[in-house]
Every structure is written in structure tokens, then in C-alpha cells.
Amino acid sequence: MGKRSIYSAVVLFASFATMLFGPSIVYASGVIHVALLEGFQEDVAMTAWVGSLFSCMFALTGPVASMVINKFDCRTCVVISGVLMMVGFSASCFVTEIRTLFVTYALIAGLGTGLAQTGSFVIIGYYFPVKTGLVTGISVSGIGFGIFIHPPLLQYLTETYGVHGAFLITGGITLHVCIAGMLMRPSNIERKRKQRVGNELPARRNIASICRDVTSVYRVLSNVSFIFFLCSLLCFSIAIATAYLFLPDFFLKQGSTFQEGAFVISTSGLGSIVSRILTGFSLSDERIPGATIYASLNGLMAIFTFMLPLFSTSSFLRILYGFILGLYTGGTWVLLNTLTLEILGIQDFATGVGAALFSCGVGYLTGPPIAGAIVESSGSYYSAFLLSGAMFFSAAVFEFLSSLSKRTQASTKDSQLTVPLNEDTEVSPIQTSKPEVALIQASQPVTETKQTSSEHCDHDKSTAAVIDALMPAIASIENCRDDYGEGDNKVTDTNY
């Protein structure tokens, strides 16, 4: 038990390091944007699209990362991410035409940031299935440190070595993610999944994997509470992307200097660090629901955003708003992991994280263009922050609906906990003193079933039915109808 606890701390450190060296570079895309304008002398729209695609790829690639994790494990996902980021940034060093950066910088390096973030999120959920708030807060605080470190570091690199030299050095920095990924030893859940899949025949293994993925996606998308949560994340990402993009320009229009505007963004990194850690501590108190914290943070941030003109009257107030922006938005990334686990359970956790990050990516991609169109039509930068404040408020409302629908689903399940197996036997509600077991069992559907001594966890009957229906075709292809007739070779999906 001691060794397991020690290695859990190693995994936590690896997740923190991954966040620091990988996904946090996204927040320095503004510095890279300025360097690209000077280095390539292209129009602003083209250069902005390169940076915008890179900025949203960390979230849009969430489903891809979930597929890699479900197929292999978190360690493979994170190591691949380090290689992709290194290749993408290093190849960008040799690019002489900005359109090529859509492939090397935005696509390859951006895909690497997405795999790194999703893998780091999921490994924390696997190693800490109960009270994940505190450890998730520590893990994602690596992004907060990155927000504070990477912008000035890349500013120095571009001024000293130019944009091409900065790309090459950044590729070397991101390669450290591979070292952190190698420390992410597969959890018991991942090892059991590999062992089960390894015992299946190749054709059965492929069909079983596809069926597991399809049924997992179906369960996630049919969960009303999680759909509301995805809508909340979409609104949140639109709001925060708009705020970070237009905040420096808004303060410049109010008489601020360029250095002061950049310092406001760096200050938000400090607020983000504090927010992520404090949110993690708050979640360790079972009396404070995570949904309440999430809705409160977004509601308060909406109020501060509507009051933005009051913060533009002095340098101190501008810097204070930057700190508030990080303080009331950084904790949401901690709650993304925790609330996904609470709503879906450990079984569909990886798929849920991928869907949640994809929702955020859509917001990051669509929010700035929508806000830009509003600014052009109104002629005022403050109109963009009215949109941002409205989206923060909408995020709080959707989270309230998610929590409400979750309680409704829970009460419905509680009324159906007693399921007759036969005329003389009934299944009583599960009593357990282990919160992690209760969390996993609460996320699984209650079905009428009989277990053999060789079964170690619940089976998904719908997946088993699909595979049983396809088994004759597989058997004829492999000339192994005799094997199919054996009861021990029956393939079923295991909830993990």
C-alpha cells in the first residue's frame, strides 16, 4: 500500500510536469503571433488563423486522445504527444512560407498539446478515483505556472534567436513531456483492460474494441446531465477565449501601454495558480458540491466582466482585473475533470473527458470570430466583453440544469434498485463502505444478471449481444466454429 501511494505521487508529479511543458504553451500563442507577423510579413488575418487553430487544437483533439487511451493507455498517449510537439515545433523552424505552418505548427504541434492534456487528465482520474479535486488542482496548476513562464520566455527567445530559433528551442522544451509520460505507469484499470483484450482472438478483439467505443459514446451522449455540462463548457470556452483575446486591446484603447497589457495576462497566470489549488482544496470537503463551485465561479466572473469599464481607470485596477480573470476561471479546469467523473463514472471517464475538451475546442474556435464580428459591427471593444459576460452567465445556468437533471436521474435509479432475478430472489441495494466502489457502481446500469466465479466485474449485456450476433461470421472467416461453441470463449464487455 505504501509503494502504491508513493507511485501515485510520482504520477501526480508527471501530470504536473506534462501540463507545464506541453499544453500551457498554448497561452503564449499571442507572443508567437507577433513574432510571425514580423518574421513572415503576411496579412494579419492569415497569421491570426494559424494561431487560432493552434490555440484550439488542445481541446478539439480530445476525442482522438480518448481513442488512443482506450486502445493503449495514458502513458502511450502522453509519450506520443511529446514526440508530436517536438516534431511540429522543430519542423516549423525550417518553414519559409506561412501556409506550411498550418501543418507543422497548428496541426502537428497542436495535436501534441491535445494528447498531452487529455492523457494527464485521465491518468489522474484512474489513480485517484475518489476526491480527485485536490490532486487535479495540483496537476493543472502546472498550466498556471506555464501561463506565467512561457510568454516572457518566448518573448526572450524570439528577440534573441528570431521566430525560427524560438520554434527549435520550444521543440526541445516540449520533448520533456516524453520523460514525464514514461513515469505514468498504467493503472490497474488499464492493465486489466489490456489483459482482457490480449486474451481475445484478433478479429474478436477488433470488434469488441469497436463495440466498446460505440457503446461508451452512446452512454455519454445519452446522459442528459452530461449534455448540459457540455453546453456549459461550450459557453465557458467562448467567454474565456474572447476575454483573453480582446483584453489587451481593450486596455490599450483606454490608454494603457503594451507592456502593461502583456503584464495583465501574466498576472492572470498567478490568479490561475491560486484558483486551481484552492478549488482542489475546496473539493476535498464533501459538504461543498463541485457543481456549486463551478456555477459560482462562472456567475461571479460574469459580474466582473460586465463591470470591466470600472477596472480600466487605473493601472492597479487593470492588473487587478487580470488577477481576477485567472482567479475565477482557472478553477473550472479542475472541475472539468471532477464533474466528468461524478456524472459518468470511471467506466466512461476517458470518453467523457475527450467530449468535454472537444466542446471547449469548439468554443475556442468559434468564440473569437463571433466576438470580432460584434466588435466590427458595433465599433466598441466593450461589446465583446458583453458577449463574454453573457457566456459566463450561461455557463452557470447550464451547470445548474446539469446538476438538476443529475438529481432527477439519480432519484429514478434509486426507485429501481430492487430487481427480481427469479421468483424467490431479489437484489437489494448495494451496501459498501468504500467510496470508490460506490462511485464506480453508481455509474453502471443495474441489470438482471448472474455471475460466474471467473467474472471479476459487471458485463455490458448490449455489447455482448452485438458480439454474439457477429460471432458466426467471425468464426467462419477464421475456421474456428468449434472455439465459438465453447462457453469459456464467450466475449463480453467489461466495465472498467
Coordinates of C-alpha atoms in Angstrom, one line a residue:
M1 CA 0.0 0.0 0.0
G2 CA 2.9 2.3 0.8
K3 CA 4.5 1.7 -2.6
R4 CA 1.2 2.3 -4.3
S5 CA 0.8 5.6 -2.5
I6 CA 4.3 6.7 -3.4
Y7 CA 3.9 5.9 -7.0
S8 CA 0.6 7.8 -7.1
A9 CA 2.6 10.8 -6.1
V10 CA 5.0 10.1 -8.9
V11 CA 2.1 10.0 -11.4
L12 CA 0.8 13.3 -9.9
F13 CA 4.3 14.9 -10.5
A14 CA 4.4 13.5 -14.0
S15 CA 1.0 15.0 -14.8
F16 CA 2.1 18.4 -13.4
A17 CA 5.2 18.4 -15.5
T18 CA 3.3 17.4 -18.6
M19 CA 0.9 20.4 -18.1
L20 CA 3.9 22.7 -17.5
F21 CA 6.0 21.7 -20.6
G22 CA 3.1 21.0 -23.0
P23 CA -0.4 22.4 -23.1
S24 CA 0.5 25.6 -21.3
I25 CA 2.4 26.8 -24.3
V26 CA -1.0 27.5 -25.9
Y27 CA -1.3 30.6 -23.7
A28 CA 1.9 32.0 -25.4
S29 CA 0.3 31.9 -28.8
G30 CA -0.1 35.7 -28.7
V31 CA 3.7 36.2 -28.4
I32 CA 4.2 33.8 -31.3
H33 CA 1.6 35.7 -33.3
V34 CA 3.5 38.9 -33.1
A35 CA 6.8 37.1 -34.0
L36 CA 5.1 35.5 -37.0
L37 CA 3.8 38.9 -38.2
E38 CA 7.3 40.3 -38.1
G39 CA 9.1 37.2 -39.5
F40 CA 6.8 36.3 -42.4
Q41 CA 5.3 39.7 -43.2
E42 CA 1.9 38.2 -44.0
D43 CA -1.5 39.8 -43.5
V44 CA -3.0 39.8 -40.1
A45 CA -6.0 37.5 -40.9
M46 CA -3.8 34.7 -42.3
T47 CA -1.4 34.9 -39.4
A48 CA -4.3 35.0 -36.9
W49 CA -5.9 31.8 -38.3
V50 CA -2.6 29.9 -37.7
G51 CA -2.5 31.0 -34.1
S52 CA -6.2 30.4 -33.6
L53 CA -6.1 26.8 -34.9
F54 CA -3.1 26.0 -32.7
S55 CA -4.9 27.5 -29.7
C56 CA -8.0 25.4 -30.1
M57 CA -6.3 22.1 -31.1
F58 CA -5.5 21.2 -27.5
A59 CA -9.2 20.8 -26.9
L60 CA -10.5 19.8 -30.3
T61 CA -8.3 16.7 -30.3
G62 CA -9.9 15.4 -27.1
P63 CA -11.8 12.6 -28.8
V64 CA -8.6 11.5 -30.7
A65 CA -6.8 11.3 -27.4
S66 CA -9.6 9.3 -25.8
M67 CA -9.4 6.7 -28.6
V68 CA -5.6 6.4 -28.1
I69 CA -6.1 6.0 -24.3
N70 CA -8.9 3.4 -24.8
K71 CA -6.8 1.5 -27.3
F72 CA -3.5 1.6 -25.4
D73 CA -3.0 3.6 -22.2
C74 CA -2.3 7.1 -20.9
R75 CA 1.5 6.6 -20.9
T76 CA 1.4 5.9 -24.7
C77 CA -0.8 8.9 -25.3
V78 CA 1.5 11.3 -23.4
V79 CA 4.7 10.0 -25.0
I80 CA 3.2 10.3 -28.5
S81 CA 2.2 13.9 -27.6
G82 CA 5.8 14.8 -26.7
V83 CA 7.1 13.4 -30.0
L84 CA 4.4 15.3 -32.0
M85 CA 5.1 18.6 -30.3
M86 CA 8.9 18.2 -30.8
V87 CA 8.4 17.3 -34.5
G88 CA 5.9 20.1 -35.1
F89 CA 7.9 22.9 -33.5
S90 CA 11.2 21.7 -34.8
A91 CA 9.8 21.4 -38.4
S92 CA 8.4 24.9 -38.1
C93 CA 12.0 26.1 -37.7
F94 CA 12.6 25.3 -41.4
V95 CA 9.4 26.7 -42.8
T96 CA 9.7 29.7 -45.1
E97 CA 6.0 30.0 -46.2
I98 CA 3.4 30.7 -43.5
R99 CA 0.8 28.3 -45.0
T100 CA 3.0 25.4 -44.2
L101 CA 2.7 26.4 -40.5
F102 CA -0.9 25.2 -40.7
V103 CA 0.5 21.6 -40.9
T104 CA 3.7 21.8 -38.7
Y105 CA 2.6 24.3 -36.1
A106 CA -1.2 24.3 -35.9
L107 CA -1.9 20.7 -36.8
I108 CA 1.1 18.5 -35.6
A109 CA 2.2 20.6 -32.6
G110 CA -1.4 21.4 -31.7
L111 CA -2.4 17.7 -31.8
G112 CA 0.5 17.1 -29.4
T113 CA -0.8 19.6 -26.9
G114 CA -4.2 17.9 -27.0
L115 CA -2.9 14.4 -26.4
A116 CA -0.8 15.7 -23.6
Q117 CA -3.6 17.4 -21.8
T118 CA -6.1 14.6 -22.1
G119 CA -3.7 12.0 -21.1
S120 CA -2.7 14.0 -18.0
F121 CA -6.3 14.5 -17.1
V122 CA -7.3 10.8 -17.4
I123 CA -4.4 9.3 -15.6
I124 CA -5.3 11.4 -12.5
G125 CA -8.8 10.1 -12.6
Y126 CA -7.5 6.5 -12.9
Y127 CA -5.1 6.8 -10.0
F128 CA -7.3 9.0 -7.8
P129 CA -10.9 7.9 -8.5
V130 CA -12.1 9.4 -5.2
K131 CA -11.7 13.0 -4.2
T132 CA -9.9 13.9 -7.4
G133 CA -10.4 17.6 -6.8
L134 CA -7.2 18.3 -4.8
V135 CA -4.9 16.3 -6.9
T136 CA -6.4 17.6 -10.1
G137 CA -5.9 21.1 -8.8
I138 CA -2.2 20.4 -8.2
S139 CA -1.9 18.8 -11.6
V140 CA -3.5 21.6 -13.6
S141 CA -1.7 24.3 -11.6
G142 CA 1.2 23.3 -14.0
I143 CA -0.7 25.2 -16.7
G144 CA -0.9 28.2 -14.3
F145 CA 2.8 28.2 -13.9
G146 CA 3.1 27.8 -17.7
I147 CA 0.9 30.8 -18.3
F148 CA 3.3 32.8 -16.1
I149 CA 6.6 31.4 -17.5
H150 CA 6.1 30.8 -21.3
P151 CA 5.0 34.2 -22.6
P152 CA 8.1 36.1 -21.3
L153 CA 10.3 33.1 -22.1
L154 CA 9.1 33.0 -25.7
Q155 CA 9.4 36.8 -25.9
Y156 CA 13.1 36.5 -25.0
L157 CA 13.7 33.6 -27.4
T158 CA 12.1 35.5 -30.4
E159 CA 14.0 38.6 -29.7
T160 CA 17.3 36.8 -29.3
Y161 CA 17.1 34.0 -31.9
G162 CA 14.2 35.0 -34.1
V163 CA 11.0 33.1 -34.6
H164 CA 12.7 30.2 -36.3
G165 CA 15.2 29.7 -33.5
A166 CA 12.4 30.1 -30.9
F167 CA 10.5 27.3 -32.7
L168 CA 13.5 25.0 -32.5
I169 CA 14.2 25.6 -28.8
T170 CA 10.5 25.2 -28.0
G171 CA 10.6 21.8 -29.7
G172 CA 13.4 20.8 -27.3
I173 CA 11.4 22.1 -24.3
T174 CA 8.2 20.1 -25.3
L175 CA 10.3 16.9 -25.7
H176 CA 10.5 16.8 -21.9
V177 CA 6.9 15.7 -22.0
C178 CA 8.1 12.2 -23.1
I179 CA 10.1 11.9 -19.9
A180 CA 7.1 12.8 -17.8
G181 CA 4.9 10.4 -19.8
M182 CA 7.3 7.4 -19.2
L183 CA 6.6 7.9 -15.5
M184 CA 2.9 7.3 -16.0
R185 CA 2.8 3.6 -15.2
P186 CA -0.5 2.1 -16.4
S187 CA -3.1 1.9 -13.7
N188 CA -4.9 -1.3 -12.5
I189 CA -7.8 -0.4 -14.8
E190 CA -5.6 -0.1 -17.8
R191 CA -3.7 -3.3 -17.0
K192 CA -6.9 -5.3 -16.6
R193 CA -8.3 -3.9 -19.9
K194 CA -5.1 -4.9 -21.7
Q195 CA -5.2 -8.4 -20.1
R196 CA -8.8 -9.0 -21.2
V197 CA -8.2 -7.7 -24.7
G198 CA -5.0 -9.7 -25.1
N199 CA -6.9 -13.0 -24.4
E200 CA -9.3 -12.4 -27.3
L201 CA -8.8 -13.6 -30.8
P202 CA -7.7 -10.8 -33.3
A203 CA -11.0 -10.5 -35.1
R204 CA -12.9 -10.7 -31.9
R205 CA -10.6 -8.2 -30.3
N206 CA -11.2 -5.6 -33.0
I207 CA -14.9 -6.0 -33.0
A208 CA -15.0 -5.9 -29.2
S209 CA -12.9 -2.7 -29.2
I210 CA -15.2 -1.1 -31.7
C211 CA -18.3 -2.1 -29.8
R212 CA -16.9 -0.9 -26.5
D213 CA -16.1 2.5 -28.1
V214 CA -19.6 2.8 -29.7
T215 CA -21.4 1.8 -26.5
S216 CA -19.3 4.2 -24.4
V217 CA -20.0 7.1 -26.8
Y218 CA -23.7 6.2 -26.8
R219 CA -23.8 6.2 -23.0
V220 CA -22.0 9.5 -22.8
L221 CA -24.2 11.2 -25.4
S222 CA -27.4 9.8 -23.9
N223 CA -26.6 11.2 -20.5
V224 CA -28.8 14.4 -20.2
S225 CA -26.8 15.8 -17.3
F226 CA -23.6 15.5 -19.2
I227 CA -25.1 17.1 -22.3
F228 CA -26.0 20.2 -20.2
F229 CA -22.4 20.1 -18.8
L230 CA -21.0 20.1 -22.4
C231 CA -23.2 23.1 -23.2
S232 CA -21.8 24.9 -20.1
L233 CA -18.2 24.2 -21.2
L234 CA -19.0 25.5 -24.7
C235 CA -20.3 28.8 -23.2
F236 CA -17.3 29.0 -20.8
S237 CA -14.8 28.5 -23.6
I238 CA -16.4 31.1 -25.8
A239 CA -16.3 33.6 -22.9
I240 CA -12.7 32.9 -21.8
A241 CA -11.3 32.9 -25.4
T242 CA -13.0 36.2 -26.1
A243 CA -11.7 37.7 -22.8
Y244 CA -8.1 36.7 -23.3
L245 CA -8.1 37.8 -27.0
F246 CA -9.6 41.3 -26.6
L247 CA -8.4 42.3 -23.1
P248 CA -5.0 43.7 -24.1
D249 CA -6.5 45.7 -27.0
F250 CA -9.3 47.0 -24.8
F251 CA -6.9 48.3 -22.2
L252 CA -4.7 49.8 -25.0
K253 CA -7.8 51.7 -26.2
Q254 CA -8.2 53.0 -22.7
G255 CA -4.7 54.5 -22.5
S256 CA -2.7 51.5 -21.3
T257 CA 0.8 50.6 -22.6
F258 CA 1.6 47.4 -24.5
Q259 CA 3.9 46.2 -21.7
E260 CA 1.1 46.8 -19.1
G261 CA -1.4 44.9 -21.3
A262 CA 1.1 41.9 -21.5
F263 CA 1.6 42.1 -17.7
V264 CA -2.1 41.8 -17.2
I265 CA -2.1 38.5 -19.0
S266 CA 0.9 37.3 -16.9
T267 CA -0.9 38.3 -13.8
S268 CA -3.9 36.2 -14.8
G269 CA -1.5 33.2 -14.6
L270 CA -0.8 33.9 -11.0
G271 CA -4.5 34.1 -10.3
S272 CA -5.0 30.8 -12.2
I273 CA -2.4 29.0 -10.0
V274 CA -4.2 30.2 -6.8
S275 CA -7.6 29.3 -8.2
R276 CA -6.6 25.7 -9.2
I277 CA -5.1 24.9 -5.9
L278 CA -7.9 26.5 -3.8
T279 CA -10.5 24.8 -5.9
G280 CA -8.8 21.5 -5.3
F281 CA -8.8 22.0 -1.6
S282 CA -12.5 23.0 -1.7
L283 CA -13.4 19.8 -3.4
S284 CA -11.8 17.8 -0.6
D285 CA -14.7 19.0 1.6
E286 CA -17.6 16.7 0.8
R287 CA -20.1 19.3 2.0
I288 CA -19.3 21.6 -0.9
P289 CA -20.6 20.2 -4.2
G290 CA -18.4 20.7 -7.3
A291 CA -21.3 21.9 -9.3
T292 CA -22.0 24.7 -6.8
I293 CA -18.3 25.8 -7.1
Y294 CA -18.4 25.7 -10.9
A295 CA -21.6 27.7 -11.2
S296 CA -20.5 30.2 -8.6
L297 CA -17.1 30.9 -10.3
N298 CA -18.8 31.5 -13.7
G299 CA -21.5 33.6 -12.2
L300 CA -19.1 35.9 -10.3
M301 CA -16.8 36.1 -13.4
A302 CA -19.8 37.3 -15.4
I303 CA -20.4 40.1 -12.9
F304 CA -16.8 41.2 -13.0
T305 CA -16.8 41.1 -16.8
F306 CA -19.8 43.4 -17.1
M307 CA -18.1 45.8 -14.7
L308 CA -14.9 45.9 -16.8
P309 CA -15.0 49.6 -17.6
L310 CA -14.6 50.3 -13.9
F311 CA -11.3 48.5 -14.0
S312 CA -9.9 50.5 -16.8
T313 CA -9.4 53.7 -14.9
S314 CA -6.0 53.0 -13.4
S315 CA -3.0 50.6 -13.8
F316 CA -3.7 49.0 -10.5
L317 CA -7.3 48.2 -11.3
R318 CA -6.3 46.7 -14.7
I319 CA -3.7 44.4 -13.1
L320 CA -6.3 43.5 -10.5
Y321 CA -8.8 42.5 -13.2
G322 CA -6.1 40.3 -14.8
F323 CA -5.7 38.5 -11.5
I324 CA -9.4 38.2 -11.1
L325 CA -9.7 36.7 -14.6
G326 CA -7.3 34.0 -13.7
L327 CA -8.7 33.5 -10.2
Y328 CA -12.3 32.9 -11.3
T329 CA -11.6 30.9 -14.5
G330 CA -8.6 28.7 -13.5
G331 CA -10.7 26.5 -11.2
T332 CA -13.0 25.5 -14.0
W333 CA -10.3 23.3 -15.5
V334 CA -10.0 21.4 -12.2
L335 CA -13.8 21.0 -12.1
L336 CA -13.9 19.7 -15.7
N337 CA -12.1 16.5 -14.6
T338 CA -14.0 16.1 -11.3
L339 CA -17.5 16.8 -12.6
T340 CA -17.0 14.5 -15.6
L341 CA -16.0 11.7 -13.2
E342 CA -19.0 12.4 -11.0
I343 CA -21.5 12.4 -13.9
L344 CA -20.2 9.5 -15.9
G345 CA -18.2 7.4 -13.5
I346 CA -14.9 5.7 -14.1
Q347 CA -16.2 3.4 -16.9
D348 CA -16.8 6.2 -19.4
F349 CA -14.3 8.7 -17.9
A350 CA -11.8 8.8 -20.8
T351 CA -14.6 9.2 -23.4
G352 CA -16.2 11.9 -21.3
V353 CA -13.0 13.9 -21.0
G354 CA -12.5 13.8 -24.7
A355 CA -16.0 15.0 -25.3
A356 CA -15.6 17.8 -22.8
L357 CA -12.4 19.0 -24.3
F358 CA -13.9 18.9 -27.8
S359 CA -16.7 21.1 -26.6
C360 CA -14.1 23.5 -25.2
G361 CA -12.3 23.4 -28.5
V362 CA -15.4 24.4 -30.4
G363 CA -15.8 27.4 -28.2
Y364 CA -12.2 28.4 -28.6
L365 CA -12.5 28.2 -32.3
T366 CA -15.9 29.9 -32.8
G367 CA -15.8 32.5 -29.9
P368 CA -13.2 34.9 -31.2
P369 CA -14.6 35.2 -34.7
I370 CA -18.1 35.8 -33.3
A371 CA -16.8 38.5 -30.9
G372 CA -14.7 40.0 -33.7
A373 CA -17.8 40.4 -35.9
I374 CA -19.7 42.0 -33.0
V375 CA -16.8 44.5 -32.4
E376 CA -16.7 45.4 -36.1
S377 CA -20.5 46.0 -36.3
S378 CA -20.7 47.9 -33.0
G379 CA -17.4 49.7 -33.2
S380 CA -16.7 49.1 -29.5
Y381 CA -14.5 46.6 -27.8
Y382 CA -16.7 46.6 -24.8
S383 CA -19.4 44.8 -26.8
A384 CA -17.1 41.7 -27.0
F385 CA -17.0 41.7 -23.2
L386 CA -20.8 41.9 -23.0
L387 CA -20.8 38.7 -25.1
S388 CA -18.1 37.2 -22.8
G389 CA -20.1 38.1 -19.6
A390 CA -23.3 36.6 -21.1
M391 CA -21.5 33.4 -21.9
F392 CA -20.1 33.2 -18.4
F393 CA -23.6 33.6 -17.0
S394 CA -24.9 31.0 -19.5
A395 CA -22.3 28.5 -18.3
A396 CA -23.5 28.9 -14.8
V397 CA -27.1 28.3 -15.9
F398 CA -26.3 25.2 -17.9
E399 CA -24.4 23.8 -15.0
F400 CA -27.4 24.3 -12.7
L401 CA -29.5 22.4 -15.3
S402 CA -26.9 19.7 -15.4
S403 CA -27.0 19.3 -11.6
L404 CA -30.8 19.3 -11.6
S405 CA -31.0 16.6 -14.3
K406 CA -28.4 14.5 -12.5
R407 CA -30.5 14.5 -9.3
T408 CA -33.6 13.5 -11.3
Q409 CA -31.7 10.6 -12.9
A410 CA -30.4 9.5 -9.5
S411 CA -33.8 9.5 -7.9
T412 CA -35.2 7.5 -10.9
K413 CA -32.4 4.9 -10.4
D414 CA -33.0 4.7 -6.7
S415 CA -36.6 3.7 -7.2
Q416 CA -35.4 0.8 -9.4
L417 CA -32.7 -0.6 -7.3
T418 CA -34.6 -3.8 -6.3
V419 CA -34.6 -6.0 -9.4
P420 CA -36.0 -9.6 -9.2
L421 CA -33.7 -12.3 -10.5
N422 CA -36.3 -15.1 -10.2
E423 CA -39.4 -15.9 -8.2
D424 CA -37.5 -16.3 -4.9
T425 CA -34.6 -14.0 -5.2
E426 CA -34.2 -10.2 -5.1
V427 CA -31.2 -8.0 -5.4
S428 CA -31.0 -5.4 -2.6
P429 CA -29.4 -2.1 -2.9
I430 CA -25.6 -2.3 -2.7
Q431 CA -24.1 -1.5 0.6
T432 CA -20.4 -0.7 0.8
S433 CA -18.1 1.3 2.9
K434 CA -15.7 2.1 0.2
P435 CA -16.5 5.3 -1.6
E436 CA -14.5 4.4 -4.7
V437 CA -16.5 1.2 -5.1
A438 CA -19.8 3.1 -4.7
L439 CA -18.7 5.7 -7.2
I440 CA -17.9 3.0 -9.9
Q441 CA -21.1 1.1 -9.1
A442 CA -23.3 4.2 -9.2
S443 CA -22.2 4.9 -12.7
Q444 CA -23.2 1.4 -14.0
P445 CA -26.7 0.4 -15.1
V446 CA -28.5 -2.1 -12.8
T447 CA -29.3 -5.2 -14.8
E448 CA -30.6 -8.7 -14.2
T449 CA -27.5 -10.9 -14.4
K450 CA -25.8 -14.0 -13.0
Q451 CA -22.1 -14.0 -12.3
T452 CA -19.7 -17.0 -12.6
S453 CA -16.7 -17.3 -10.5
S454 CA -14.4 -16.3 -13.4
E455 CA -16.1 -12.9 -13.8
H456 CA -14.4 -10.1 -11.8
C457 CA -16.6 -7.1 -12.8
D458 CA -20.0 -6.3 -14.4
H459 CA -20.7 -7.1 -18.1
D460 CA -22.3 -4.8 -20.6
K461 CA -25.1 -7.1 -22.0
S462 CA -25.8 -4.9 -25.0
T463 CA -22.3 -5.2 -26.2
A464 CA -22.2 -8.9 -25.6
A465 CA -25.4 -9.3 -27.7
V466 CA -23.9 -7.5 -30.6
I467 CA -20.7 -9.5 -30.5
D468 CA -22.6 -12.8 -30.1
A469 CA -24.6 -11.9 -33.2
L470 CA -21.5 -11.2 -35.2
M471 CA -19.6 -14.3 -33.9
P472 CA -20.7 -16.8 -36.5
A473 CA -19.3 -14.6 -39.3
I474 CA -16.1 -14.2 -37.5
A475 CA -15.9 -17.9 -36.8
S476 CA -16.4 -18.8 -40.5
I477 CA -13.7 -16.5 -41.5
E478 CA -11.2 -17.9 -39.0
N479 CA -12.4 -21.5 -39.4
C480 CA -12.9 -21.8 -35.7
R481 CA -16.6 -22.6 -35.2
D482 CA -15.6 -25.2 -32.6
D483 CA -14.0 -22.5 -30.5
Y484 CA -17.1 -20.3 -30.7
G485 CA -19.2 -23.1 -29.3
E486 CA -17.2 -23.2 -26.1
G487 CA -18.7 -21.2 -23.3
D488 CA -15.4 -20.0 -21.9
N489 CA -14.6 -18.1 -25.1
K490 CA -17.7 -16.0 -25.0
V491 CA -16.7 -12.4 -25.3
T492 CA -18.4 -9.8 -23.2
D493 CA -17.6 -6.2 -22.4
T494 CA -16.2 -5.5 -19.0
N495 CA -17.0 -2.3 -17.2
Y496 CA -13.7 -0.8 -16.0

